[in-house]
XYZ file of C-alpha atoms in Angstrom:
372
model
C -6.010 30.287 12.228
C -9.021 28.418 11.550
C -8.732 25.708 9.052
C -11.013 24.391 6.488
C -13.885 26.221 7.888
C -17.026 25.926 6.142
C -19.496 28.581 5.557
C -23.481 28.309 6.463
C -24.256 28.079 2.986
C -22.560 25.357 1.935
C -24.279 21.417 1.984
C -24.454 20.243 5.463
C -22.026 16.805 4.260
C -19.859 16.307 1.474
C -21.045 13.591 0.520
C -19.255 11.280 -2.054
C -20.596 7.429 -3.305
C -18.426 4.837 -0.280
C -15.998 2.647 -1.387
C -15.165 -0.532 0.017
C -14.096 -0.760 3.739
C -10.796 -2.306 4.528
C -7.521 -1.281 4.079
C -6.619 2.176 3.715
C -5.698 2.840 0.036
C -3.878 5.277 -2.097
C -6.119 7.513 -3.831
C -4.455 9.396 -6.783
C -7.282 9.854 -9.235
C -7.756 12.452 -11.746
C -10.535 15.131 -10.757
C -12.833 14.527 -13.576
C -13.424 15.735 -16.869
C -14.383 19.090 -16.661
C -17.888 20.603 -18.690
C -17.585 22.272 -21.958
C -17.549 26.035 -20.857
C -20.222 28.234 -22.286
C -19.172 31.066 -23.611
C -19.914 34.698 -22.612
C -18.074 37.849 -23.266
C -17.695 40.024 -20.553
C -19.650 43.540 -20.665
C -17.737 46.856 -20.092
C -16.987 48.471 -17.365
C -19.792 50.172 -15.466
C -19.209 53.661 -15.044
C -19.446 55.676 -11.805
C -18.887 52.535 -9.293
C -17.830 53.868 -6.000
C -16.011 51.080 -4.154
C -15.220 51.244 -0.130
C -11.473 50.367 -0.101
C -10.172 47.971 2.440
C -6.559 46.845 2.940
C -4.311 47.559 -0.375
C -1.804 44.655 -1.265
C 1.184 45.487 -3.444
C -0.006 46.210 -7.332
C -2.947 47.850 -6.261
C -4.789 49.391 -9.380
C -6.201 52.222 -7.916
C -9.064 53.876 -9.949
C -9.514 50.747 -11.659
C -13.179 49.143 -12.055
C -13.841 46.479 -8.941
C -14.159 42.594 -9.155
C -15.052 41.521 -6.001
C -14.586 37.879 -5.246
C -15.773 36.090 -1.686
C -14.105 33.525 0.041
C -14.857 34.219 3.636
C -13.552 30.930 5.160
C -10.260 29.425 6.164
C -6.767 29.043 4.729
C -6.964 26.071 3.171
C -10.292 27.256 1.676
C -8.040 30.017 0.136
C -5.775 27.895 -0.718
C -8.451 26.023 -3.282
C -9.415 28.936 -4.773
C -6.250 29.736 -5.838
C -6.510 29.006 -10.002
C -9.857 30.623 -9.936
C -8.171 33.718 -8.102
C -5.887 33.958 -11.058
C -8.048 32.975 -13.982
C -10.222 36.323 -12.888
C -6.671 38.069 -12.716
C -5.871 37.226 -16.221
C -9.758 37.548 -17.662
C -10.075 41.157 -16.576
C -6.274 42.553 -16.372
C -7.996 46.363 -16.264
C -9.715 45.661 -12.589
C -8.816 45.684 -9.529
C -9.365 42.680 -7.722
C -10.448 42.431 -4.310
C -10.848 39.792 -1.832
C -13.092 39.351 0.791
C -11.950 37.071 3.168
C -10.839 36.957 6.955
C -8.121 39.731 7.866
C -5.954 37.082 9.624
C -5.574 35.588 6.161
C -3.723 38.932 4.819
C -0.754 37.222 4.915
C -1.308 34.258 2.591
C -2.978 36.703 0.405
C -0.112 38.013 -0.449
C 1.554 34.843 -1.669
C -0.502 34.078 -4.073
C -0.097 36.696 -6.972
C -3.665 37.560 -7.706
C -5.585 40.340 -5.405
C -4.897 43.890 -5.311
C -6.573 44.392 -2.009
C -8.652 42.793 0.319
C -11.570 43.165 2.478
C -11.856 41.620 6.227
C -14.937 39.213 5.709
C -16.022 35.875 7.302
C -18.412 34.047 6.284
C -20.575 34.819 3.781
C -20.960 38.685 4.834
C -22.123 41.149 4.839
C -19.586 42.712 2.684
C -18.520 46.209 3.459
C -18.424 47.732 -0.449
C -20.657 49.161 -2.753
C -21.281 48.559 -6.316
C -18.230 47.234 -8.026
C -18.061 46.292 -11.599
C -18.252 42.447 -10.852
C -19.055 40.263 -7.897
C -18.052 37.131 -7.903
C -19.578 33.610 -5.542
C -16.268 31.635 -4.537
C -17.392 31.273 -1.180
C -20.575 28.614 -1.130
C -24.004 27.188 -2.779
C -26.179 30.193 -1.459
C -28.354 31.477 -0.462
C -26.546 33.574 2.477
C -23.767 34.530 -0.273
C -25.935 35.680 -3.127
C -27.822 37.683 -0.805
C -24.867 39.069 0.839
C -23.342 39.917 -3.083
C -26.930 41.166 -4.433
C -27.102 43.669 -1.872
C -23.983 45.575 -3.204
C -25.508 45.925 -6.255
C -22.356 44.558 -8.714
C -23.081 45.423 -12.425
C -22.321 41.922 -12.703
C -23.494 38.652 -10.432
C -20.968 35.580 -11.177
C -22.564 32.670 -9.268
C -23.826 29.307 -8.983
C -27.310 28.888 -10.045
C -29.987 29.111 -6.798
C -33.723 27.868 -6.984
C -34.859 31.042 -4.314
C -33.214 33.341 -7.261
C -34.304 32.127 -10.836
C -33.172 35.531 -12.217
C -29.824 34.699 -12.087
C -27.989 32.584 -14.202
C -25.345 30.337 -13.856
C -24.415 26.091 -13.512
C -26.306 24.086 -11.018
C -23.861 23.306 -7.783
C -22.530 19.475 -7.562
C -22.122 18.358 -4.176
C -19.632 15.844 -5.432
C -17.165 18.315 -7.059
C -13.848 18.797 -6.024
C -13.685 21.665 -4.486
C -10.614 22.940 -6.901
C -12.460 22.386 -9.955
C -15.734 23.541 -8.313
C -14.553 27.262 -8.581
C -13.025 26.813 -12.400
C -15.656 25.165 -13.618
C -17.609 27.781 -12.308
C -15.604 30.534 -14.640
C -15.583 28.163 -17.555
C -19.594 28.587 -17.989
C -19.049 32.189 -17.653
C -16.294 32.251 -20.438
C -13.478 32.622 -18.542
C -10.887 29.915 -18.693
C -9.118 28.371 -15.343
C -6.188 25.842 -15.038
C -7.232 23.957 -12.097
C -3.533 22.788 -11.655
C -2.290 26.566 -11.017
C -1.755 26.016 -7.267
C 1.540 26.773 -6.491
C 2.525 29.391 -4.319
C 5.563 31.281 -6.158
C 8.691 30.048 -5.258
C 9.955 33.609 -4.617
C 6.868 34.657 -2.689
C 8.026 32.271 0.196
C 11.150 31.982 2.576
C 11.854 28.282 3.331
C 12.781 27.273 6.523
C 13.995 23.967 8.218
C 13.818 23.375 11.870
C 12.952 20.023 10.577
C 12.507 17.402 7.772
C 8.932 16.685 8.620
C 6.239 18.655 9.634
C 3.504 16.862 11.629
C 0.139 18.628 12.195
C -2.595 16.956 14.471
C -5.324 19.191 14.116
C -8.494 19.846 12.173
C -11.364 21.673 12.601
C -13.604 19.668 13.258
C -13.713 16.528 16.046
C -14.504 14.350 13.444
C -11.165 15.287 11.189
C -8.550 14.562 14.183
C -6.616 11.441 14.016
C -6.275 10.655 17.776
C -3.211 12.307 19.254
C -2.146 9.005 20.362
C -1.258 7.619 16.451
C -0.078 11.001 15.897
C 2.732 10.443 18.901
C 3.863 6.782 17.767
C 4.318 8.266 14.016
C 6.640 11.561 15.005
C 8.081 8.529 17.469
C 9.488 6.176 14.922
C 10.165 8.910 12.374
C 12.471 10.896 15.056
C 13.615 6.995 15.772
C 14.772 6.899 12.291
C 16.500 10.032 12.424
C 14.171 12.586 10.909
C 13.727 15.801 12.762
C 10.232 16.525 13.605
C 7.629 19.220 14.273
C 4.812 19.627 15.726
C 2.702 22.576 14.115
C -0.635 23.735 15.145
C -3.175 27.291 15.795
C -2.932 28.657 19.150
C -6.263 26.884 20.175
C -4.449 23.168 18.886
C -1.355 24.281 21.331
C -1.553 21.888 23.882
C -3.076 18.922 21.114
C 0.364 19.397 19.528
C 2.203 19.294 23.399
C 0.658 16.242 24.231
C 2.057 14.471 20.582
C 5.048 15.924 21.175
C 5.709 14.540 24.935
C 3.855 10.727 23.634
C 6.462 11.335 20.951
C 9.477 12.108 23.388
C 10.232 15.175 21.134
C 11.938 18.205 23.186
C 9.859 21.187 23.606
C 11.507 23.458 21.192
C 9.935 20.667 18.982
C 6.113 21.954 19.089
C 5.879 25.115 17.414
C 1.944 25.352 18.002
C 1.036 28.650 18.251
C 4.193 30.239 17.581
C 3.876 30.698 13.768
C 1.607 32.748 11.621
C 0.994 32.090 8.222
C 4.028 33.163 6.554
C 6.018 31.765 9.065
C 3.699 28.238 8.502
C 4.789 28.540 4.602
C 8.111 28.796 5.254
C 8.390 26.103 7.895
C 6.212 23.443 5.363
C 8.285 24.624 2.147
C 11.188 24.484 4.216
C 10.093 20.657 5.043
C 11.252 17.217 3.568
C 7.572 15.920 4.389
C 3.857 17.024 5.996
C 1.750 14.179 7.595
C -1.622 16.039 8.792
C -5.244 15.204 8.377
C -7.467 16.848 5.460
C -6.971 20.444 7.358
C -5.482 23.596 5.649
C -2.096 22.400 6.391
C -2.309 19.684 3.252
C -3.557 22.666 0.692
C -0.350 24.386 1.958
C 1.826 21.586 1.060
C 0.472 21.371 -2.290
C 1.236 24.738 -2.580
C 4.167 24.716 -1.869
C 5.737 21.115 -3.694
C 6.158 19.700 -0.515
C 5.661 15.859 -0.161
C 2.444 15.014 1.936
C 0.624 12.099 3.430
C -2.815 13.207 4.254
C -5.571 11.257 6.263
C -8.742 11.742 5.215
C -12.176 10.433 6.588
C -15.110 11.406 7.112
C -14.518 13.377 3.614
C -13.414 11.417 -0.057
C -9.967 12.929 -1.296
C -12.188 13.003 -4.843
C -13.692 16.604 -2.964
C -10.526 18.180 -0.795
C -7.158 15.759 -1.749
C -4.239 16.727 -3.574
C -3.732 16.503 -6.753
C -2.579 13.144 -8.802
C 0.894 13.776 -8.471
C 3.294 10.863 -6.850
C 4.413 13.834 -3.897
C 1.079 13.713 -2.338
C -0.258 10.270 -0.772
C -3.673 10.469 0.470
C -4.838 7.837 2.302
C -8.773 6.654 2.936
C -10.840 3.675 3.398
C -13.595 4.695 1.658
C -15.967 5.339 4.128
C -17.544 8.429 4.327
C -19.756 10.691 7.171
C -19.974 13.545 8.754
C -17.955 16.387 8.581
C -18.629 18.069 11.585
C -19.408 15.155 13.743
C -17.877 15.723 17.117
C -16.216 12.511 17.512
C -13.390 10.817 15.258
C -15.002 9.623 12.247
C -14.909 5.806 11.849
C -13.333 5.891 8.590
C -10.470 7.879 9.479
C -10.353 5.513 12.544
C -9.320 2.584 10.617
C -6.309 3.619 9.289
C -3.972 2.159 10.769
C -0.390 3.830 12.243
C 1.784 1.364 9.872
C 0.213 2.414 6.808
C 1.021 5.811 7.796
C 4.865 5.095 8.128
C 4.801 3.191 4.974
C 3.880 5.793 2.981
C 5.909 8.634 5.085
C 9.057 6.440 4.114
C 8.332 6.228 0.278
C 7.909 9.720 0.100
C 10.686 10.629 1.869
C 13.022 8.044 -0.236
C 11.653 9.573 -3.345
C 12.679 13.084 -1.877
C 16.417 11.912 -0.985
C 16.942 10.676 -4.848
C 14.980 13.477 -6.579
């Protein structure tokens, strides 16, 4: 399962303004205020839209005028999408929403209460459907997604505004947004109100499980997201010192990243489930989970999904674009120094926090868990 995958469109760096270099610090900071929405009432349905269906999730509205949203990238991209998901649920009850978005994430999908099918896309298309009611842009700035959601002809284009298309309408993109309020924001100037703060997975959608108190994940997607494997090890070390069960999770491809933490670490092998989960079974093991320590990868959208405590490293990316949100479960932890995404080496930031500060905050959280 690919994680935090970006699509061609998008900016080539998140950037975000540097803070000061030095220690790492706690950054629990509201999102922003949010724009005044501009308010449009959605047309009727268009009649005679023939839609190619794709895989049908329970609730299905079959017959029903198509929205079509795209979010062709990874889980935790999925994940951040979530409130916008819903707010086009609620704004147009009467359709039937569908997803396009990679097949291997069918069974997140079906967490989240929102689609009625979906569609296996990655990337920004093509998409394999003709003229639904509404498209809608949740997937990047453009211009590879407008073009891909243009060419099915929607009766409808909900989008970011593009210079190479001045026919459509919609807000400029902010490379500085967070990434949760990116997407409600987006609806808000079309009339349709989102509650960025609607992120949890149901509580009844997902099975908890608990082969251990804390979940430790050492992979990213990118070189320049990893926390070296070695600082990884001497974390899951003391914790499992201290009497915490751990786990190591990971994709099949991260499978032998999470064996070598796990032998640094001293942990037994039934310890590294790499590669042995899908994404149910993920939910279940970090809902399941006293605590997640993991860099800013899908696997820290999934905690704050699921109202499990997390300390998250991030660097070369600002928590202001991708962190949690301000709530005391969630530490995320940065020196303020930003790069490059997709750099193929650790990022310098993210290199200069430190193990201790990482076991500080892992034993706050995990106090405040034992007296909640």
């Amino acid at each position: 399962m690919a994680v935090n995958d970006r699509p061609p469109d998008t900016p080539a760096s998140r950037r975000s303004a540097a803070g000061p270099v030095g220690e790492a610090q706690t950054d629990r900071r509201a999102y922003g205020r949010r724009p005044a929405p501009r308010r449009i009432v959605p047309r009727e349905p268009a009649p005679e839209r023939r839609v190619l269906t794709g895989r049908r999730l329970p609730g299905g509205r079959a017959g029903a005028p198509v929205l079509l949203a795209l979010r062709g990238l990874g889980f935790g991209d999925l994940l951040t999408a979530v409130p916008a998901l819903r707010a086009l649920r609620s704004a147009y009850p009467g359709h039937r929403l569908v997803l396009a978005a990679p097949a291997a994430l069918s069974g997140l999908v079906s967490l989240i209460s929102a689609v009625d099918a979906q569609l296996d896309v990655s990337g920004p298309g093509p998409v394999p459907l003709e003229r639904p009611d509404i498209a809608v842009n949740l997937h990047g700035s453009g211009p590879e997604s407008i073009v891909a959601l243009s060419r099915i002809r929607p009766g409808r284009l909900l989008s970011h505004a593009h210079p190479e298309f001045p026919g459509l309408d919609g807000p400029m993109w902010d490379p500085k947004a967070h990434e949760v309020h990116r997407w409600c924001d987006l609806l808000a100037w079309y009339g349709v109100p989102a509650d960025p703060a609607d992120l949890l997975l149901p509580a009844t959608a997902v099975t908890p499980v608990t082969p251990g108190d804390v979940v430790v994940h050492p992979g990213a997607a990118s070189r320049a997201r990893c926390w070296p494997v070695e600082r990884f090890a001497e974390v899951a070390a003391a914790l499992a010192e201290r009497g915490h069960r751990v786990v190591i999770t990971g994709n099949a491809a991260e499978r032998s990243l999470a064996f070598r933490v796990g032998t640094l670490a001293g942990l037994p092998v039934e310890s590294v489930l790499a590669g042995r989960t899908d994404l149910r079974d993920l939910a279940g093991l970090v809902a399941g989970a006293r605590l997640v320590i993991c860099g800013d990868t899908g696997v820290a959208h999934l905690a704050t999904a699921c109202a499990t405590p997390s300390v998250v490293l991030f660097g070369p990316v600002s928590p202001d674009q991708w962190g949690p949100p301000p709530d005391p479960r969630h530490i995320a932890l940065w020196t303020g120094r930003s790069g490059d995404p997709h750099g193929n080496r650790p990022d310098p930031g993210l290199l200069e926090i430190g193990t201790e500060v990482v076991l500080d905050a892992a034993a706050n959280l995990l106090q405040a868990e034992a007296v909640r």
